[in-house]
XYZ file of C-alpha atoms in Angstrom:
532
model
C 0.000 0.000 0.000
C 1.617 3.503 -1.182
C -0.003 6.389 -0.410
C 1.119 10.283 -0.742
C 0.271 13.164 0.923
C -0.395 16.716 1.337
C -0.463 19.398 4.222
C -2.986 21.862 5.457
C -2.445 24.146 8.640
C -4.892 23.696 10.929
C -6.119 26.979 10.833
C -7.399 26.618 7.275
C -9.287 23.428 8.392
C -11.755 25.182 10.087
C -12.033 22.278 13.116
C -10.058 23.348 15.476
C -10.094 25.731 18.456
C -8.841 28.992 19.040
C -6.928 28.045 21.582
C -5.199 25.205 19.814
C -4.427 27.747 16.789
C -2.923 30.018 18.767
C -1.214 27.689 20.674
C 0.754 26.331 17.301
C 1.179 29.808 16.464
C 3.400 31.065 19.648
C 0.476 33.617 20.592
C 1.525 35.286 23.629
C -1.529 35.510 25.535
C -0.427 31.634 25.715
C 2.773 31.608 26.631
C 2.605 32.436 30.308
C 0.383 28.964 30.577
C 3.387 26.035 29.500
C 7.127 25.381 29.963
C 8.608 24.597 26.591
C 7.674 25.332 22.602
C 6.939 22.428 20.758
C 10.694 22.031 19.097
C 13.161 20.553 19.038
C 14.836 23.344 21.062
C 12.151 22.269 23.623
C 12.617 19.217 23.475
C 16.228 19.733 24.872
C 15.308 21.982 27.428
C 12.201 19.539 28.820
C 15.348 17.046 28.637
C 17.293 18.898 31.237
C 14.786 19.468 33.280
C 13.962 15.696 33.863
C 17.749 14.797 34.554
C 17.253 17.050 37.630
C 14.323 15.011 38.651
C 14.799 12.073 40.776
C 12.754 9.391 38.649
C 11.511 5.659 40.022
C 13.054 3.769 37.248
C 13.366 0.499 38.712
C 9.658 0.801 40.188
C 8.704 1.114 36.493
C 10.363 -1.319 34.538
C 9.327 -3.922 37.260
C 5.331 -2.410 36.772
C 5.601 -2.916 32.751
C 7.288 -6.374 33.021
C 4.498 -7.607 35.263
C 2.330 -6.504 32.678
C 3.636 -7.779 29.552
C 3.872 -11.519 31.063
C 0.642 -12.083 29.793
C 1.245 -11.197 25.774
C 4.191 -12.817 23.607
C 7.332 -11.590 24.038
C 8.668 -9.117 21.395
C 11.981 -8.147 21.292
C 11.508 -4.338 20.719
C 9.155 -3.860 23.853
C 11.904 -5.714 26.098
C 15.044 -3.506 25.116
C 12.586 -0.704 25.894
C 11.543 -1.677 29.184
C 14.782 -1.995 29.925
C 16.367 1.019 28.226
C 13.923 2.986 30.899
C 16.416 2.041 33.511
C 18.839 4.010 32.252
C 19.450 7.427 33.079
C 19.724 8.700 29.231
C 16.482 6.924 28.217
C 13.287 8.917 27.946
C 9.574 8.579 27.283
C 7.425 10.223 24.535
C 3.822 9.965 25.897
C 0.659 9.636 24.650
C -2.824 8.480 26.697
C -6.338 7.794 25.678
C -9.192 5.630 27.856
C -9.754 2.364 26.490
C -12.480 2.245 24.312
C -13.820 -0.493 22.899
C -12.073 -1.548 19.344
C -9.785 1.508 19.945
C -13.097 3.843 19.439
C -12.557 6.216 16.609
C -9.637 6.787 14.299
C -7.605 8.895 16.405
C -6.354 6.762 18.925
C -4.704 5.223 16.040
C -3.392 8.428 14.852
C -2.200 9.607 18.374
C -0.021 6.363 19.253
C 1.954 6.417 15.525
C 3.005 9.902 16.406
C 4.077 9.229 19.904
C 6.022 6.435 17.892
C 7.305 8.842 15.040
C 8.552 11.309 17.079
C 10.333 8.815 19.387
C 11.896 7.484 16.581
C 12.723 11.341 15.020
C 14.348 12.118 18.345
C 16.920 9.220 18.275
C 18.054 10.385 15.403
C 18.704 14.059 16.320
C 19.977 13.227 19.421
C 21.457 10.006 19.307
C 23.203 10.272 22.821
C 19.908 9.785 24.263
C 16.959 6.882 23.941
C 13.825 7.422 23.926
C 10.651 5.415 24.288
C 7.311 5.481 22.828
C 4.354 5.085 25.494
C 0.547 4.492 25.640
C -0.535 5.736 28.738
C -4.022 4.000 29.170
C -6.967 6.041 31.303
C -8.709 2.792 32.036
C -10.188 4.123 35.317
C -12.489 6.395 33.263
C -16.170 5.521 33.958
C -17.938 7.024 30.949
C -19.520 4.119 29.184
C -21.787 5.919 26.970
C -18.182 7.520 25.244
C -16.330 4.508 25.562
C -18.710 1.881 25.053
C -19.491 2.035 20.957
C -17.598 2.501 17.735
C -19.479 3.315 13.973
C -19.081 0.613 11.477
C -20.432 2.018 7.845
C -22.200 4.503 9.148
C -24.228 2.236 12.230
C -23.698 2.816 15.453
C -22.592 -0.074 17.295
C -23.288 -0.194 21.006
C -22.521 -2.412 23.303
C -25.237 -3.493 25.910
C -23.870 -3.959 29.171
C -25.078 -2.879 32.562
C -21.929 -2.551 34.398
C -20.789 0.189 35.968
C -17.481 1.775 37.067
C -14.164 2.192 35.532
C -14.792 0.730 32.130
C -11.116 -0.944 31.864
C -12.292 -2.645 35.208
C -15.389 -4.286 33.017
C -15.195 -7.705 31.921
C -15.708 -8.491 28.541
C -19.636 -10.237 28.265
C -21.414 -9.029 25.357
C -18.761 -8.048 22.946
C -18.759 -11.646 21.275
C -22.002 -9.591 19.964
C -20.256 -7.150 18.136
C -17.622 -9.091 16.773
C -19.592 -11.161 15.301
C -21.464 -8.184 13.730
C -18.056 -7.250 12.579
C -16.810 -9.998 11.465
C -20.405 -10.059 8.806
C -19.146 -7.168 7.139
C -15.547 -7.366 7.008
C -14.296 -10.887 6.763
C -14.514 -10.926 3.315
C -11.902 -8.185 2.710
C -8.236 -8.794 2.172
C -7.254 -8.726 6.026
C -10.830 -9.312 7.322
C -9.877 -12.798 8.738
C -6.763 -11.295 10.545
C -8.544 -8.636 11.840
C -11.470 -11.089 13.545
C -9.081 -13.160 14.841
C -6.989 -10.374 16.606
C -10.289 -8.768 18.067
C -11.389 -12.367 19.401
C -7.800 -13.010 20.957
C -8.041 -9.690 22.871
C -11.696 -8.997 23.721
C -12.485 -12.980 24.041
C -9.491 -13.972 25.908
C -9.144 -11.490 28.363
C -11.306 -11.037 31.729
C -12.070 -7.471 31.515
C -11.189 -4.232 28.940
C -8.414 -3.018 29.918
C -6.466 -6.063 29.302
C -8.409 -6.726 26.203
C -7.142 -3.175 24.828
C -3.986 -4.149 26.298
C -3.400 -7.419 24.121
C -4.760 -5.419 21.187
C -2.241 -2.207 21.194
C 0.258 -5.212 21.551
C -0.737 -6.982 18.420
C -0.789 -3.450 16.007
C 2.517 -1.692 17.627
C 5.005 -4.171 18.901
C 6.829 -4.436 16.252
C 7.426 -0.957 17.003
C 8.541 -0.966 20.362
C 5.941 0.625 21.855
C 4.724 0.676 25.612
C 1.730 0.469 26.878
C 0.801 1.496 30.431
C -2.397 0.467 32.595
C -1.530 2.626 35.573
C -4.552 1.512 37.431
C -2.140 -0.320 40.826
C -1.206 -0.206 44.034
C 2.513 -0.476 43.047
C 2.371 2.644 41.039
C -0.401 4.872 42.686
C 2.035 4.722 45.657
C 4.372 7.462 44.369
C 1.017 9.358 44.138
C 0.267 9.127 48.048
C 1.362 12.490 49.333
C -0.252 14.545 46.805
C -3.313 12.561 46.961
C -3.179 13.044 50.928
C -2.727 16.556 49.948
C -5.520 16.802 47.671
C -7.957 15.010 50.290
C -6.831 17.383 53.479
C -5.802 20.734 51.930
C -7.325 20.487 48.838
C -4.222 22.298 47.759
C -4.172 21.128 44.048
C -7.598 22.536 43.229
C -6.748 26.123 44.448
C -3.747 26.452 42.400
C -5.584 25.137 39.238
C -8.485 27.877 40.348
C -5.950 30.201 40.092
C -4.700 29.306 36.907
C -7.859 29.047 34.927
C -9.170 33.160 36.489
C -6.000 34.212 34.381
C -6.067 31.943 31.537
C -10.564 32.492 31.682
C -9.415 35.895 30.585
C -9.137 35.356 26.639
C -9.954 31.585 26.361
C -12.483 28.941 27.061
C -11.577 26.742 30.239
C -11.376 23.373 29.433
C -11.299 21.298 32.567
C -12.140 23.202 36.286
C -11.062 21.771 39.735
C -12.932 20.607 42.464
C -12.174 20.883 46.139
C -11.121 17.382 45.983
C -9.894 16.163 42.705
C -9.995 11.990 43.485
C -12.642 9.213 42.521
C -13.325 6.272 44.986
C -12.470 2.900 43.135
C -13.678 -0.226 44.031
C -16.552 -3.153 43.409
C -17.732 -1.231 40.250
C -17.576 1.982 41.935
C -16.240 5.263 40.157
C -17.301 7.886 42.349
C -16.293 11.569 43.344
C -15.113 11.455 46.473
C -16.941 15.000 48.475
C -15.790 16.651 51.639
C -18.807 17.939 54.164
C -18.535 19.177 57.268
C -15.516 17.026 58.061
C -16.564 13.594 56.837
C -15.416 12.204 53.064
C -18.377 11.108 51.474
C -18.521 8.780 48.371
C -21.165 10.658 46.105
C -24.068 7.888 45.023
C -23.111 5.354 47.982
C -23.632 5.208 50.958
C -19.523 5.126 52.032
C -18.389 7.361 54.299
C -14.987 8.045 56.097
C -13.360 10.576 58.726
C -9.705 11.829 58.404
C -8.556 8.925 59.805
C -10.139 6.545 57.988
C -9.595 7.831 54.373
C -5.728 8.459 55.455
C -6.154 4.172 56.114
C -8.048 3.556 53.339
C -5.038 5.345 50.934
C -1.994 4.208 52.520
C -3.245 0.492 52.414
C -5.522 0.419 49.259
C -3.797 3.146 47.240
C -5.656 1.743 43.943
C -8.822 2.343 45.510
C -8.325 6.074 44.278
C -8.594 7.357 41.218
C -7.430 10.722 40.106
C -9.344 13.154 38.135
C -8.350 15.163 34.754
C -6.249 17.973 37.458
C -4.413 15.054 38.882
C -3.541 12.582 36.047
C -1.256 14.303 34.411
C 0.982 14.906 37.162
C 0.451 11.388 38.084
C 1.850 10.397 34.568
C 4.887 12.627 34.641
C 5.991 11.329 38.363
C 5.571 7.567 37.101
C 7.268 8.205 33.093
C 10.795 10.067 32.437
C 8.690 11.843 29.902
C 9.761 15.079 28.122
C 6.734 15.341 25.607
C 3.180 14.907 25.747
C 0.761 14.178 22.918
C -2.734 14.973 22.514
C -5.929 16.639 21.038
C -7.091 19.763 21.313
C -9.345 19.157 24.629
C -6.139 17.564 26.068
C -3.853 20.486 25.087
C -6.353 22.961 26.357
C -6.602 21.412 30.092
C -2.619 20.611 29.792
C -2.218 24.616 29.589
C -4.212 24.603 33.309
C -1.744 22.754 34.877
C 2.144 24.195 34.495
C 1.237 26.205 38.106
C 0.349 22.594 39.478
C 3.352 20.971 38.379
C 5.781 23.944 39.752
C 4.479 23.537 43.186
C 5.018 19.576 43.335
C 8.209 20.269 41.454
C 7.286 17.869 38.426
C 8.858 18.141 35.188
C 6.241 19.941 32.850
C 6.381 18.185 29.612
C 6.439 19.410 25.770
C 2.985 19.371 24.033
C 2.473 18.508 21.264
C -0.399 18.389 19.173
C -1.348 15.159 17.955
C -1.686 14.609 14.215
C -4.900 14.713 12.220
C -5.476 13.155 9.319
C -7.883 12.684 6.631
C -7.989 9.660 4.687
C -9.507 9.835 1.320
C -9.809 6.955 -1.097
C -9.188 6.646 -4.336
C -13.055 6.665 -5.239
C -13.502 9.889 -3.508
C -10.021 11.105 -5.177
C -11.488 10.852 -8.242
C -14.786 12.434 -7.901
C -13.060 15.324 -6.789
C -10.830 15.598 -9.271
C -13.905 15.712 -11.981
C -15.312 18.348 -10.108
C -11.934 20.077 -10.506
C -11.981 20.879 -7.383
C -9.227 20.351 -4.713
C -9.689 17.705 -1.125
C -8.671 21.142 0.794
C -11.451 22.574 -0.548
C -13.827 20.149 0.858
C -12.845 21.960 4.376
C -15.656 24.957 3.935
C -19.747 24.271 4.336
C -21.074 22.959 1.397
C -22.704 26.493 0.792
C -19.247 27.791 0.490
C -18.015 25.391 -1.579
C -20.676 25.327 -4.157
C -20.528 29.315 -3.972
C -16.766 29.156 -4.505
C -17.751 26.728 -7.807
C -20.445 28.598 -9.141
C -18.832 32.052 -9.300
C -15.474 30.485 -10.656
C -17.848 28.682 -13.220
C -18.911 32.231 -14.512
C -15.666 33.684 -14.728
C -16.626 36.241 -12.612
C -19.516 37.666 -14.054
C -21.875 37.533 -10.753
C -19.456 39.424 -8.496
C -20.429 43.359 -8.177
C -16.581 44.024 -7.280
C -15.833 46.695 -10.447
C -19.507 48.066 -9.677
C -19.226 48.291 -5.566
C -16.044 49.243 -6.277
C -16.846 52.243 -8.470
C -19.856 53.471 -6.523
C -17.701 53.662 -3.541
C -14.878 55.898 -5.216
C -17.953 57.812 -6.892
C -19.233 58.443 -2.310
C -15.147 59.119 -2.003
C -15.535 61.980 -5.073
C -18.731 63.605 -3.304
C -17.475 63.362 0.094
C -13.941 65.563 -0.631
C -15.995 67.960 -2.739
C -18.533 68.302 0.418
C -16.007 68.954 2.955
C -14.795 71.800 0.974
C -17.866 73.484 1.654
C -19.148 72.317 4.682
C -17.795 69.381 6.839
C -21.126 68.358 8.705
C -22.222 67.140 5.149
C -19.426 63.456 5.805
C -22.332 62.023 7.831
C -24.987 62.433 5.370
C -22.967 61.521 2.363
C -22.122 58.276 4.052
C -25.280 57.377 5.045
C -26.286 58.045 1.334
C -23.485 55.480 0.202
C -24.509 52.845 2.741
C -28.460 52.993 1.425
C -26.840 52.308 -2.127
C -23.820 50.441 -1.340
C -25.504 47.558 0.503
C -28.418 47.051 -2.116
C -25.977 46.271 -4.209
C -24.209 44.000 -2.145
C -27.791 42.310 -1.510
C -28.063 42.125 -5.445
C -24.889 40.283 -5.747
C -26.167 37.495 -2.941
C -29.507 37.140 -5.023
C -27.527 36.982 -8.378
C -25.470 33.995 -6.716
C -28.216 32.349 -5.102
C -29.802 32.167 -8.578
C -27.556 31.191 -10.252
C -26.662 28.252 -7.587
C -30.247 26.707 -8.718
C -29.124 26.045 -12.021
C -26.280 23.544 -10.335
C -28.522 21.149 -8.696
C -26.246 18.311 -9.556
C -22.698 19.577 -8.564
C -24.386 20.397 -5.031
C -25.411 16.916 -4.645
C -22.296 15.921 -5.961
C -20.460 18.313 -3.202
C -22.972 16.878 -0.324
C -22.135 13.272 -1.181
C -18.259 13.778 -1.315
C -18.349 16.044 2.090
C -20.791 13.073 3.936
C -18.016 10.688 3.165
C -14.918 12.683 3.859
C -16.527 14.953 7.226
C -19.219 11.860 8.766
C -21.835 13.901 10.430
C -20.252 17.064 10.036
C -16.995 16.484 11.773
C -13.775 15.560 11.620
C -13.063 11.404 10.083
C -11.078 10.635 12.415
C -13.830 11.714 15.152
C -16.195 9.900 13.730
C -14.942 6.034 11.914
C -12.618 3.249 13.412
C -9.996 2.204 12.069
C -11.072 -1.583 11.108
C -12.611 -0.865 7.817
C -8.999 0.095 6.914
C -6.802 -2.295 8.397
C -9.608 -4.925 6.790
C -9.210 -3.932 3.417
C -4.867 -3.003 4.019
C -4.017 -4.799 7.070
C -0.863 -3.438 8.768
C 0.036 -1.536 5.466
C -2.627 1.053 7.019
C -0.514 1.576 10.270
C 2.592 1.693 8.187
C 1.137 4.282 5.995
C -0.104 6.620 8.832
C 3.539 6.146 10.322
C 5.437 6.877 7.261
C 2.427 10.206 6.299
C 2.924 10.781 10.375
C 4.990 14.587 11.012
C 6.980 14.832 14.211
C 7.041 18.337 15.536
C 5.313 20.140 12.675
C 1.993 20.312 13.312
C -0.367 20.564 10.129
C -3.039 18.727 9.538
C -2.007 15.748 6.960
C -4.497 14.380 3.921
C -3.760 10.897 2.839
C -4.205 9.700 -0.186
C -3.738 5.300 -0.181
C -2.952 3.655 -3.696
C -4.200 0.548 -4.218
């Protein structure tokens, strides 16, 4: 499978916040709100930082080789785990929750960069290794985001009544789905090898987080990437005294509150702190954990501790608590040697609420760096557009645009007013010179009078266009039925489709594609074009 692409700044796509835009472009209403730029400059700075930072190596390469007894051994995930014991070895991080089947596109696209710019790093600075990791959110308890993929357009859910952190769920129903799956895309090239890799992990395995696990495994070993379920006693221990600070001086939720006032000023908050920023964990239990009038209560149970008793309930069940969106990050960068973080646009937004947080527990703050996007259009749709004569980066505007755009191009011009608007305008220019001559109090009237004749004219143009848009009935279907199949619903592809109509029909030529059309640190959004 070849495949070549082009590029697209994101802030032609029209997708993407203001925030993240001004973010990529250095504004400096941002800068105040994260440690390094996203270069390679950065990169060496965020390096330098970590070396001061006393890091848990052993703790962690014991942690992931617990982990990966349970999948076959590859050789590339081995000399990883135990290149992070080294002192010159660091991690490029990445993290989603694990939903089911991977859940939508991106997750694909968001572990090949972590991988691609792992790989780009070693060889710029080759006195240094670094790792790729998958940082897994499995404590997340939102089933209704986690718990369906679309397959063709259908929305497949699966029916389950369990509740809790959904990497904590076992795996009953999903033999439902695959089989559902397995109806529609067996019969492609790779269909067979795709089946049989979702029935070893989802089948096999006795709840979701392991499934997703054994799955990541099977699509990026050969890589040498890590993955990460974070979700145990061994680990959360590091996490004790900030959780114990979080539960008794609700400390990390007033510096965040801080934060977010000043960055509230020109931007939308993404994620806001509560007094305490922990979830209670156990016996299908994902609950906010509330303070009131001295006594932690477990919000929907009936639990309930003093002081005491949640200080006992940490230090001997540490797993039992779960850390919110304030408090995982800064529980990822105490576990990883990590230097760059990458994720979406919600993820960057929340990251820039934390750099106060991580001064005060004197954390590392990590690069970040947008994820890629990409946009994978098929030959089919390749060609269509190409008979329109029409560009895929045109396909970014509302179809009202677009078939605007083609109309007015189609008649050379001829149903823009620009000469005419133009004119009248120098004609108001003319009057208004030759009025203030006389007397100056006549500017307001004379532009009121070009307004009243200037915007008729502007209305006329919009009617002219609108008319003439009737008489291409079929290019606007044609333009609606090429935009349904590149933007799903609207939005983004890779918000929308999975990636197991693609690895069906191209098998792990589709992953090596992405990684090969994957950039590093130059953030523009990527179209893809595969050739058969």
């Amino acid at each position: 499978m070849n495949c070549s692409t082009t590029q697209l700044p994101y802030s032609k796509t029209g997708y993407f916040s203001k925030v993240v835009i001004d973010y990529l472009q250095e504004s400096p209403e941002l800068r105040p709100f994260y440690e390094h730029l996203p270069n390679l400059e950065g990169i060496k700075a965020a390096i330098r930082e970590r070396q001061q930072f006393i890091q848990e190596r052993k703790l962690l390469a014991q942690a992931l080789t617990d982990q990966y007894s349970i999948v076959p051994a590859s050789a590339k995930v081995q000399d990883n785990i135990q290149a992070l014991q080294q002192d010159n070895t660091f991690t490029i991080t990445t993290a989603h929750q694990p939903a089911i089947f991977t859940g939508h596109l991106y997750f694909i696209y968001k572990i090949v960069h972590t991988i691609r710019l792992a790989d780009q790093l070693k060889k710029e600075l080759p006195e240094y290794n670094f790792v790729p990791v998958f940082w897994m959110g499995s404590e997340d308890a939102d089933l209704d985001e986690l718990g369906n993929v679309w397959l063709s357009g259908d929305k497949l859910v699966w029916n389950t009544r369990q509740t809790g952190a959904v990497g904590r769920m076992n795996t009953k129903g999903l033999d439902q789905l695959i089989h559902r799956i397995a109806g529609e895309l067996s019969v492609l090239p790779h269909g067979e090898e795709l089946i049989t890799m979702l029935k070893d992990a989802y089948l096999n395995s006795e709840n979701i987080q392991t499934a997703t696990f054994k799955l990541i495994h099977q699509l990026f070993a050969e890589y040498g990437l890590i993955t990460i379920i974070p979700d145990t006693a061994k680990v959360k221990k590091l996490m004790v005294a900030v959780f114990e600070d979080d539960l008794f001086h609700q400390t990390p939720g007033s510096i965040v509150e801080k934060t977010i006032a000043r960055l509230g000023e020109h931007y939308k908050v993404q994620a806001n702190p509560r007094a305490v920023n922990l979830f209670y964990l156990k016996d299908g239990i994902r609950e906010l954990i509330e303070l009131k009038n001295d006594v932690y209560e477990v919000r929907n149970t009936g639990i309930r501790f003093t002081k005491e008793e949640i200080a006992v309930e940490l230090n001997n069940h540490p797993d039992r608590f779960s850390p919110n969106v304030i408090l995982r990050g800064l529980f990822q960068e105490t576990l990883l040697p990590n230097i760059a973080f990458i994720g979406g646009g919600g993820e960057t937004s929340y990251w820039l609420e934390l750099r106060d947080l991580f001064h005060h527990y004197k954390v590392p703050y990590p690069v970040l760096v947008v994820r890629n996007s990409f946009l994978v259009v098929e030959k089919k749709w390749e060609e269509k557009v190409e008979r329109m004569d029409l560009q895929i980066a045109d396909f970014f505007q509302k179809e009202q645009q677009l078939l605007t755009h083609l109309v007015t191009r189609q008649a050379n011009g001829h149903l823009k007013l620009t000469q005419e608007l133009q004119a009248t305008s120098q004609l108001y220019d003319t009057i208004r010179e030759k009025a203030t001559q006389i007397d100056s109090s006549l500017i307001a009237h004379i532009e009121a009078l070009k307004v009243r004749t200037v915007k008729p004219l502007q209305e006329l143009e919009k009617k002219m266009i609108r008319a003439e848009k009737k008489k291409y009935a079929s290019e606007q279907q044609q333009i609606r039925q090429i935009r349904e199949a590149l933007f799903p619903t609207g939005g983004l592809q890779e918000r929308v489709e999975n990636f197991m109509p693609y690895y069906a029909k191209y098998g792990k030529e589709f992953i090596d594609c992405i990684y090969k059309s994957s950039l590093a640190l130059e953030q523009e959004f990527v179209i893809i074009r595969p050739k058969d």
